[in-house]
Amino acid sequence: MSLRSLGRSFAHVKSPPFYLISTGQKAWSRAEAPRFHASLSRNAAEAPNTAPKDAAHENERHLRYPRSVQALYLRPLRREARYGVPSCDLQLRSYSVRSLEFYADFALRAAYYLKLPAFGPVPLPRITERWTVPRSSFIFKKSQENFERITMRRLIQIRDGNPETVQIWLAFLQKHAYAGVGMKANLWEFGKLAPDGDLEANASQELEERWSHFGLDRSLGTPDAIEELLRSRRFKTMGS
């Protein structure tokens, strides 16, 4: 059979009229539609109810972390200074930038919770040190080797701070010191304009409190007590 004969045979085939298609659709909708909808409702009733699980999962997603945990992902909070009078300059030094930034962030958070207005950290110029030494003392003594050490610094300033609160802040930082990070603090306190013996008395009292932890626990006593100690039987036996 040739292509022309196939085309003629398909040309004689006529499509059903439109009204027959519409009546067929109406008959299907009357007979099969109720069964179809009933099967859908039955499947929906038999299907497991996953709505509560999905709701619980969404609630877990939207759970809010505590404020103390959320603060770790945010910048440190700061107090506002009223007068702007400097009370303390804390200088942090380290050879590692990561350790330096971590401890500076920790110091700022501690100052906020102690209600101290803190400013910084301000990057200070680096300290670069270099050494040139011989590589060895025998065969490589004519060749030299260079060593370099870079010290990075950050400055944190406390303004309008109470001296006692600043001392507590420094003691807290010293107690929880981070390995590889050094600290250097400069303090300012208010005093009298007229020269007085209070400064010397306070300095001597502080020195006595510090020096009391060194040396002997008790004094030797009076000269009479020393003579009695030398005449005692214990010293006589030691001398013999």
Coordinates of C-alpha atoms in Angstrom, one line a residue:
M1 CA 0.0 0.0 0.0
S2 CA 1.4 3.3 -1.0
L3 CA 1.5 6.6 1.0
R4 CA -1.2 8.1 -1.3
S5 CA -3.6 5.3 -0.6
L6 CA -3.0 5.6 3.2
G7 CA -3.7 9.3 3.0
R8 CA -7.0 8.7 1.1
S9 CA -8.1 6.0 3.7
F10 CA -7.4 8.4 6.6
A11 CA -9.2 11.2 4.8
H12 CA -12.4 9.1 4.6
V13 CA -12.3 8.6 8.4
K14 CA -14.6 11.2 10.0
S15 CA -14.3 12.4 13.6
P16 CA -17.4 12.1 15.8
P17 CA -19.5 15.2 16.1
F18 CA -19.0 17.5 19.0
Y19 CA -22.3 16.9 20.7
L20 CA -21.4 13.1 21.0
I21 CA -18.2 14.0 22.8
S22 CA -20.0 16.3 25.2
T23 CA -22.7 13.8 26.0
G24 CA -20.0 11.1 26.6
Q25 CA -18.3 13.4 29.1
K26 CA -21.6 14.1 30.9
A27 CA -22.3 10.4 31.1
W28 CA -18.8 9.7 32.6
S29 CA -19.2 12.5 35.1
R30 CA -22.6 11.1 36.2
A31 CA -21.4 7.5 36.6
E32 CA -17.7 7.6 37.5
A33 CA -17.2 10.9 39.2
P34 CA -18.9 9.9 42.5
R35 CA -16.7 6.7 42.6
F36 CA -13.6 8.8 42.0
H37 CA -14.4 11.3 44.7
A38 CA -15.2 8.5 47.1
S39 CA -11.8 6.9 46.5
L40 CA -10.1 10.2 47.1
S41 CA -11.9 10.7 50.4
R42 CA -11.1 7.1 51.4
N43 CA -7.4 7.5 50.6
A44 CA -7.3 10.8 52.5
A45 CA -8.9 9.1 55.5
E46 CA -6.6 6.1 55.4
A47 CA -3.4 8.3 54.8
P48 CA -1.3 8.9 58.0
N49 CA -1.7 12.3 59.6
T50 CA 1.6 14.1 59.2
A51 CA 0.4 17.5 60.0
P52 CA 1.3 17.5 63.7
K53 CA 4.8 16.2 63.0
D54 CA 5.3 18.9 60.4
A55 CA 4.1 21.5 62.8
A56 CA 6.4 20.2 65.6
H57 CA 9.3 20.2 63.1
E58 CA 8.5 23.9 62.2
N59 CA 8.3 24.8 65.9
E60 CA 11.7 23.3 66.4
R61 CA 13.1 25.4 63.6
H62 CA 11.6 28.6 65.0
L63 CA 12.8 28.0 68.6
R64 CA 14.6 31.0 70.0
Y65 CA 18.0 30.5 71.6
P66 CA 18.7 32.2 74.9
R67 CA 20.0 35.7 74.8
S68 CA 23.3 34.7 76.2
V69 CA 23.8 32.3 73.3
Q70 CA 22.5 34.7 70.7
A71 CA 25.0 37.3 72.0
L72 CA 27.9 35.1 70.9
Y73 CA 26.9 35.6 67.3
L74 CA 26.5 39.4 67.6
R75 CA 28.8 42.3 68.3
P76 CA 29.6 43.1 71.9
L77 CA 27.2 45.5 73.5
R78 CA 28.6 48.8 74.9
R79 CA 27.7 51.4 77.5
E80 CA 27.6 55.1 76.7
A81 CA 30.1 57.4 78.5
R82 CA 28.6 60.5 80.0
Y83 CA 31.7 62.6 80.5
G84 CA 34.4 60.8 78.5
V85 CA 37.1 60.9 81.2
P86 CA 39.6 58.0 80.6
S87 CA 39.9 55.7 83.6
C88 CA 42.0 52.8 82.2
D89 CA 43.9 51.9 79.0
L90 CA 44.3 48.1 78.5
Q91 CA 46.8 47.0 76.0
L92 CA 46.7 43.4 74.7
R93 CA 49.6 41.8 73.0
S94 CA 50.0 38.5 71.2
Y95 CA 51.7 36.8 68.3
S96 CA 48.4 35.3 67.0
V97 CA 45.7 37.5 65.6
R98 CA 43.0 35.0 66.3
S99 CA 43.8 34.8 70.0
L100 CA 44.1 38.6 70.2
E101 CA 40.7 39.2 68.6
F102 CA 39.0 36.5 70.7
Y103 CA 40.3 37.9 74.0
A104 CA 39.6 41.5 73.1
D105 CA 36.0 40.5 72.4
F106 CA 35.9 38.7 75.8
A107 CA 37.2 41.9 77.5
L108 CA 34.5 44.1 75.9
R109 CA 31.7 41.7 76.9
A110 CA 33.0 41.6 80.5
A111 CA 33.1 45.4 80.6
Y112 CA 29.5 45.7 79.4
Y113 CA 28.2 43.4 82.2
L114 CA 30.2 45.4 84.8
K115 CA 28.6 48.6 83.4
L116 CA 31.9 50.1 82.2
P117 CA 31.9 52.2 79.0
A118 CA 34.5 50.5 76.9
F119 CA 35.9 51.7 73.5
G120 CA 37.9 49.8 71.1
P121 CA 39.7 47.5 70.3
V122 CA 42.0 50.0 68.4
P123 CA 44.8 48.3 66.4
L124 CA 48.2 49.6 67.4
P125 CA 51.4 49.5 65.3
R126 CA 53.1 46.1 65.1
I127 CA 56.4 45.4 66.8
T128 CA 58.7 43.6 64.4
E129 CA 61.9 42.0 65.8
R130 CA 64.5 40.2 63.7
W131 CA 67.6 38.3 64.6
T132 CA 70.5 37.0 62.5
V133 CA 72.4 34.1 63.9
P134 CA 74.8 31.4 62.5
R135 CA 73.0 28.3 61.4
S136 CA 75.5 26.0 63.2
S137 CA 78.7 26.0 65.1
F138 CA 80.6 23.6 62.9
I139 CA 80.1 23.0 59.2
F140 CA 77.4 25.7 58.6
K141 CA 79.0 28.4 60.7
K142 CA 79.6 30.6 57.7
S143 CA 76.0 30.6 56.7
Q144 CA 73.5 32.6 58.6
E145 CA 69.8 32.3 59.5
N146 CA 67.2 35.0 60.0
F147 CA 64.4 34.9 62.6
E148 CA 61.5 37.3 62.8
R149 CA 58.9 37.8 65.5
I150 CA 55.8 40.1 65.0
T151 CA 53.9 41.3 68.0
M152 CA 50.3 42.5 67.4
R153 CA 48.6 44.9 69.8
R154 CA 45.1 46.1 70.6
L155 CA 44.0 49.0 72.8
I156 CA 40.8 49.0 74.9
Q157 CA 39.9 52.2 76.8
I158 CA 37.6 52.5 79.8
R159 CA 35.9 55.9 80.4
D160 CA 34.0 57.2 83.4
G161 CA 34.7 54.0 85.3
N162 CA 34.8 53.6 89.0
P163 CA 38.3 52.7 90.2
E164 CA 37.0 49.7 92.2
T165 CA 34.9 48.4 89.2
V166 CA 38.0 48.8 87.0
Q167 CA 40.1 46.8 89.4
I168 CA 37.4 44.1 89.5
W169 CA 37.4 44.1 85.6
L170 CA 41.2 43.7 85.5
A171 CA 41.1 41.0 88.1
F172 CA 38.5 39.1 86.2
L173 CA 40.5 39.3 83.0
Q174 CA 43.6 38.2 84.9
K175 CA 41.8 35.2 86.4
H176 CA 40.5 34.1 83.0
A177 CA 43.6 34.9 81.1
Y178 CA 44.0 33.4 77.6
A179 CA 47.1 31.5 76.7
G180 CA 49.5 33.5 74.5
V181 CA 47.9 36.9 75.2
G182 CA 49.7 39.5 77.4
M183 CA 48.1 42.5 79.2
K184 CA 49.4 45.9 80.2
A185 CA 47.1 48.4 82.0
N186 CA 47.5 52.1 82.8
L187 CA 45.1 53.5 85.4
W188 CA 44.0 57.0 86.3
E189 CA 42.4 58.0 89.6
F190 CA 41.3 61.2 91.2
G191 CA 43.4 62.7 94.0
K192 CA 43.9 65.9 96.0
L193 CA 45.7 68.8 94.4
A194 CA 47.6 69.8 97.5
P195 CA 50.6 67.6 98.4
D196 CA 49.8 65.5 101.4
G197 CA 51.2 62.5 103.2
D198 CA 48.1 60.4 102.3
L199 CA 49.8 59.2 99.1
E200 CA 52.9 58.0 100.9
A201 CA 50.8 56.4 103.6
N202 CA 48.6 54.6 101.1
A203 CA 51.6 53.5 99.1
S204 CA 53.4 52.2 102.2
Q205 CA 50.3 50.4 103.3
E206 CA 49.9 48.7 99.9
L207 CA 53.5 47.7 100.0
E208 CA 53.2 46.2 103.5
E209 CA 50.2 44.2 102.4
R210 CA 52.1 42.8 99.5
W211 CA 55.4 42.2 101.3
S212 CA 53.6 40.4 104.1
H213 CA 53.2 37.4 101.8
F214 CA 57.0 37.1 101.4
G215 CA 59.7 36.1 103.9
L216 CA 59.2 34.8 107.4
D217 CA 55.7 34.4 108.8
R218 CA 56.7 35.9 112.1
S219 CA 59.3 38.4 113.4
L220 CA 62.3 37.4 115.4
G221 CA 61.1 39.3 118.5
T222 CA 62.9 41.4 121.1
P223 CA 66.6 41.1 121.9
D224 CA 65.8 39.4 125.2
A225 CA 63.8 36.7 123.4
I226 CA 66.7 36.2 121.0
E227 CA 69.2 35.7 123.9
E228 CA 66.9 33.2 125.5
L229 CA 66.7 31.4 122.2
L230 CA 70.5 31.2 121.9
R231 CA 70.8 30.0 125.5
S232 CA 68.3 27.2 125.0
R233 CA 69.3 23.6 125.1
R234 CA 68.5 23.2 121.3
F235 CA 71.1 25.7 120.2
K236 CA 73.7 24.2 122.7
T237 CA 73.3 20.8 121.2
M238 CA 73.6 22.1 117.7
G239 CA 76.8 23.9 118.6
S240 CA 78.4 20.9 120.3

